[in-house]
Amino acid sequence: MPEGTTTPAADASAGPPWRFAPPRGRLVTIEGVWGAGKTTAAQLVGARLRRAGFTVQVVHYGGEPGSIGRLSAFLERSPLRVRTGLGGYALPHHGTVDVLLRLCREAHHHVHCFRPALADNDVVLVDHGVYSKLAWALAVLTETAPETDPARALKRLRAVVAPWFCEPDVPVFLDTPWPLARERAIARGRGGGDPAAIERLLFLPRYTAAYRQVLAGHVDRVARVRVGLRAAGAVADEITGRLLSTLRAAPLAATVPGRE
């Protein structure tokens, strides 16, 4: 794992040499569908922000210990998630239970990873987004119950996550048309014959529509970056430029902790 990157289960380390005021870092989430390049962008942007003098922690999903790890394994291997590879679930799918369990895992990440990291760093970069989880939940709920009103379902989801959800200071949306994201995912080995991977790619159109609905409620804060066929470095440069304008405009603490 690259330096400066942690999983949600990792422990936040030493504090930065100086802090923003109030004593909380800025939460930046890299949003986008599968194949948009979120992880690559987060790593490149994190390195650029460190060179600019900020302390940065990049959070990446990975293998996790304990009950959260067991929950993740259950969600991926149980009939709750097993799909046919041709569209739809192999067995009766309890969509509401599936969504609630995934939101339980997400609550753990927000409370036990994001918040401590924000106390110890100027910038916390989440390379898997946070609105992505709401979009996924909305897509599953409307797929398994087509009569569901998407607007009403999203309102209920926001009410469920409200007690623990860390709203990002800057959500960066990698705007990538889903057919292009699909081809990129296949090129990275996420759709080349594996039924589960193919099923995920078939899910992309619905997921993309749900994602845009979730983000529509935050248009005043979302930094939309058009990816297209641009190189990863060019995308990271644009994101970094936008973030630096925001971060440098933020008030700094009057004194450095531990110093006169």
XYZ file of C-alpha atoms in Angstrom:
260
model
C 0.000 0.000 0.000
C 1.435 3.447 -0.913
C 2.840 5.602 1.855
C 0.230 7.794 3.511
C -2.625 5.411 2.686
C -4.650 3.551 5.275
C -7.635 1.244 5.325
C -10.674 2.216 7.414
C -9.449 -0.187 10.112
C -6.018 1.437 10.348
C -5.097 3.558 13.316
C -4.444 7.273 12.760
C -0.851 8.169 13.645
C 0.992 11.276 14.773
C -0.587 14.695 14.398
C 0.469 17.367 11.908
C 2.899 20.231 12.629
C 0.121 22.795 12.199
C -3.645 22.749 12.033
C -6.561 24.465 10.470
C -8.859 26.355 12.827
C -11.204 24.973 14.060
C -9.198 21.838 14.925
C -10.597 19.637 12.202
C -9.114 18.739 8.854
C -10.937 18.931 5.548
C -12.704 15.831 4.272
C -12.298 15.370 0.521
C -14.055 12.448 -1.123
C -13.272 11.190 -4.600
C -16.633 10.221 -6.028
C -17.454 8.290 -9.181
C -18.672 4.992 -10.569
C -16.507 1.879 -10.856
C -13.779 2.440 -13.398
C -13.724 6.240 -13.050
C -10.195 6.192 -11.576
C -10.933 7.193 -7.988
C -8.067 5.340 -6.295
C -5.458 6.536 -8.792
C -6.680 10.117 -8.527
C -6.642 10.046 -4.722
C -3.047 8.765 -4.612
C -1.814 11.382 -7.082
C -3.694 14.247 -5.424
C -2.505 13.166 -1.967
C 1.122 13.276 -3.123
C 0.651 16.718 -4.665
C -0.970 18.129 -1.510
C 1.873 16.765 0.636
C 4.392 18.523 -1.596
C 2.369 21.709 -1.069
C 2.920 21.363 2.699
C -0.300 19.754 3.919
C -0.572 16.627 6.041
C -2.723 14.154 4.168
C -4.198 10.743 4.879
C -5.644 8.749 1.994
C -8.259 6.217 3.085
C -8.683 3.116 0.940
C -10.937 0.116 1.436
C -8.992 -3.072 1.940
C -8.889 -6.188 4.076
C -10.221 -5.413 7.532
C -9.953 -7.341 10.801
C -12.596 -8.293 13.305
C -16.341 -8.051 12.923
C -16.199 -5.502 10.087
C -14.018 -7.842 8.048
C -16.400 -10.722 8.719
C -19.354 -8.557 7.726
C -17.628 -7.647 4.466
C -16.958 -11.316 3.705
C -20.573 -12.183 4.454
C -21.904 -9.439 2.192
C -19.760 -10.545 -0.722
C -20.250 -14.314 -0.427
C -23.760 -14.821 0.867
C -26.962 -15.049 -1.192
C -27.572 -11.406 -0.280
C -25.031 -10.466 -2.944
C -24.847 -13.464 -5.303
C -26.147 -12.454 -8.738
C -26.622 -14.418 -11.933
C -24.229 -12.583 -14.239
C -27.141 -11.957 -16.596
C -29.017 -9.349 -14.580
C -30.766 -9.927 -11.266
C -30.067 -12.090 -8.247
C -29.466 -15.834 -8.233
C -31.655 -16.253 -5.145
C -34.377 -14.127 -3.536
C -32.622 -10.920 -2.594
C -33.376 -9.115 0.660
C -32.475 -5.686 -0.664
C -33.406 -3.737 2.479
C -31.369 -6.040 4.740
C -28.421 -5.889 2.353
C -28.511 -2.076 2.306
C -28.814 -1.778 6.092
C -25.858 -4.107 6.685
C -23.702 -2.148 4.254
C -24.697 1.095 5.921
C -23.706 -0.423 9.292
C -20.236 -1.024 7.865
C -20.150 2.502 6.481
C -21.163 3.944 9.862
C -18.180 2.172 11.408
C -15.866 3.783 8.852
C -17.229 7.294 9.379
C -17.083 7.129 13.173
C -13.922 5.091 13.736
C -11.792 6.049 10.740
C -12.798 9.327 9.118
C -13.373 11.329 12.308
C -10.088 10.349 14.031
C -8.188 10.974 10.807
C -9.725 14.442 10.502
C -8.482 15.263 13.989
C -4.899 14.434 13.006
C -4.539 15.664 9.433
C -5.106 18.751 7.338
C -6.749 16.720 4.593
C -8.372 13.286 4.594
C -8.896 11.880 1.093
C -11.433 9.050 0.799
C -10.781 7.271 -2.485
C -14.084 5.383 -2.618
C -16.438 8.296 -2.031
C -19.198 8.516 0.541
C -22.117 9.549 -1.639
C -21.257 6.449 -3.656
C -22.684 4.317 -0.851
C -25.970 6.199 -0.852
C -26.130 5.889 -4.633
C -25.506 2.148 -4.479
C -28.195 1.721 -1.814
C -30.668 3.781 -3.831
C -29.954 1.750 -6.968
C -30.457 -1.569 -5.155
C -33.674 -0.477 -3.452
C -35.225 0.815 -6.678
C -34.077 -2.250 -8.612
C -35.515 -4.795 -6.200
C -38.717 -2.786 -5.653
C -39.450 -0.970 -8.944
C -42.570 0.639 -7.498
C -40.384 2.577 -5.026
C -40.309 6.351 -5.491
C -36.561 7.171 -5.826
C -36.930 10.603 -4.226
C -38.723 9.178 -1.212
C -36.221 6.310 -0.902
C -33.301 8.759 -0.954
C -34.952 10.898 1.730
C -35.272 7.827 3.945
C -31.666 6.841 3.327
C -30.452 10.300 4.313
C -32.492 10.090 7.529
C -30.920 6.710 8.380
C -27.317 7.902 7.901
C -27.767 11.400 9.373
C -26.546 10.576 12.939
C -23.091 9.443 11.786
C -22.563 10.616 8.212
C -19.479 12.795 7.656
C -20.486 15.277 4.978
C -17.437 15.989 2.800
C -16.085 19.521 2.668
C -15.229 18.941 -0.983
C -16.795 16.017 -2.843
C -14.880 15.616 -6.123
C -16.970 13.829 -8.729
C -15.037 12.151 -11.537
C -17.626 12.599 -14.243
C -17.160 9.579 -16.506
C -19.850 8.253 -18.879
C -20.729 4.769 -17.709
C -19.817 3.052 -21.032
C -16.286 4.466 -20.750
C -16.098 3.511 -17.069
C -17.229 0.022 -18.042
C -14.446 -0.343 -20.601
C -11.888 0.872 -18.081
C -13.145 -1.608 -15.497
C -12.873 -4.434 -18.022
C -9.349 -3.333 -18.954
C -8.389 -3.566 -15.286
C -9.690 -7.126 -15.095
C -13.039 -6.403 -13.452
C -15.308 -7.748 -16.135
C -13.400 -10.260 -18.224
C -15.511 -13.358 -17.753
C -16.150 -13.372 -13.995
C -19.957 -13.562 -13.638
C -19.919 -11.407 -10.511
C -17.820 -8.747 -12.236
C -19.988 -8.836 -15.361
C -23.064 -8.422 -13.187
C -21.536 -5.352 -11.592
C -20.917 -3.851 -15.004
C -24.528 -4.540 -16.013
C -25.545 -2.637 -12.874
C -23.622 0.487 -13.972
C -26.408 2.347 -15.837
C -28.795 2.167 -12.868
C -25.989 3.006 -10.447
C -24.945 6.013 -12.527
C -28.495 7.379 -12.574
C -28.801 6.963 -8.802
C -25.412 8.632 -8.274
C -26.470 11.716 -10.197
C -29.681 11.890 -8.177
C -27.730 11.797 -4.902
C -25.270 14.456 -6.057
C -28.074 16.707 -7.298
C -28.735 17.609 -3.673
C -25.182 18.949 -3.274
C -24.568 20.873 -6.488
C -23.260 23.878 -4.558
C -20.352 21.868 -3.121
C -19.555 19.185 -5.692
C -16.385 19.754 -7.699
C -17.200 18.079 -11.001
C -14.189 16.962 -13.021
C -14.708 15.646 -16.537
C -12.381 12.695 -17.024
C -12.967 11.511 -20.582
C -9.756 10.187 -22.132
C -7.471 12.498 -20.162
C -4.363 11.105 -18.499
C -4.565 10.455 -14.758
C -1.907 13.097 -14.071
C -3.910 15.804 -15.839
C -7.031 14.891 -13.877
C -5.055 14.979 -10.610
C -3.584 18.384 -11.515
C -7.062 19.835 -11.994
C -8.325 18.386 -8.723
C -5.259 19.597 -6.827
C -5.613 23.110 -8.231
C -9.208 23.316 -7.084
C -8.402 21.956 -3.642
C -5.466 24.284 -3.083
C -7.691 27.289 -3.713
C -10.112 26.042 -1.059
C -7.502 24.920 1.465
C -5.389 28.065 1.276
C -8.475 30.185 1.834
C -9.242 28.332 5.087
C -8.257 29.993 8.378
C -5.168 28.574 10.098
C -4.699 28.123 13.803
C -2.984 31.085 15.409
C -0.340 28.901 17.041
C 1.258 25.576 16.326
C 0.207 22.950 18.887
C 2.999 22.310 21.357
C 4.779 25.560 20.537
C 4.719 29.023 22.051
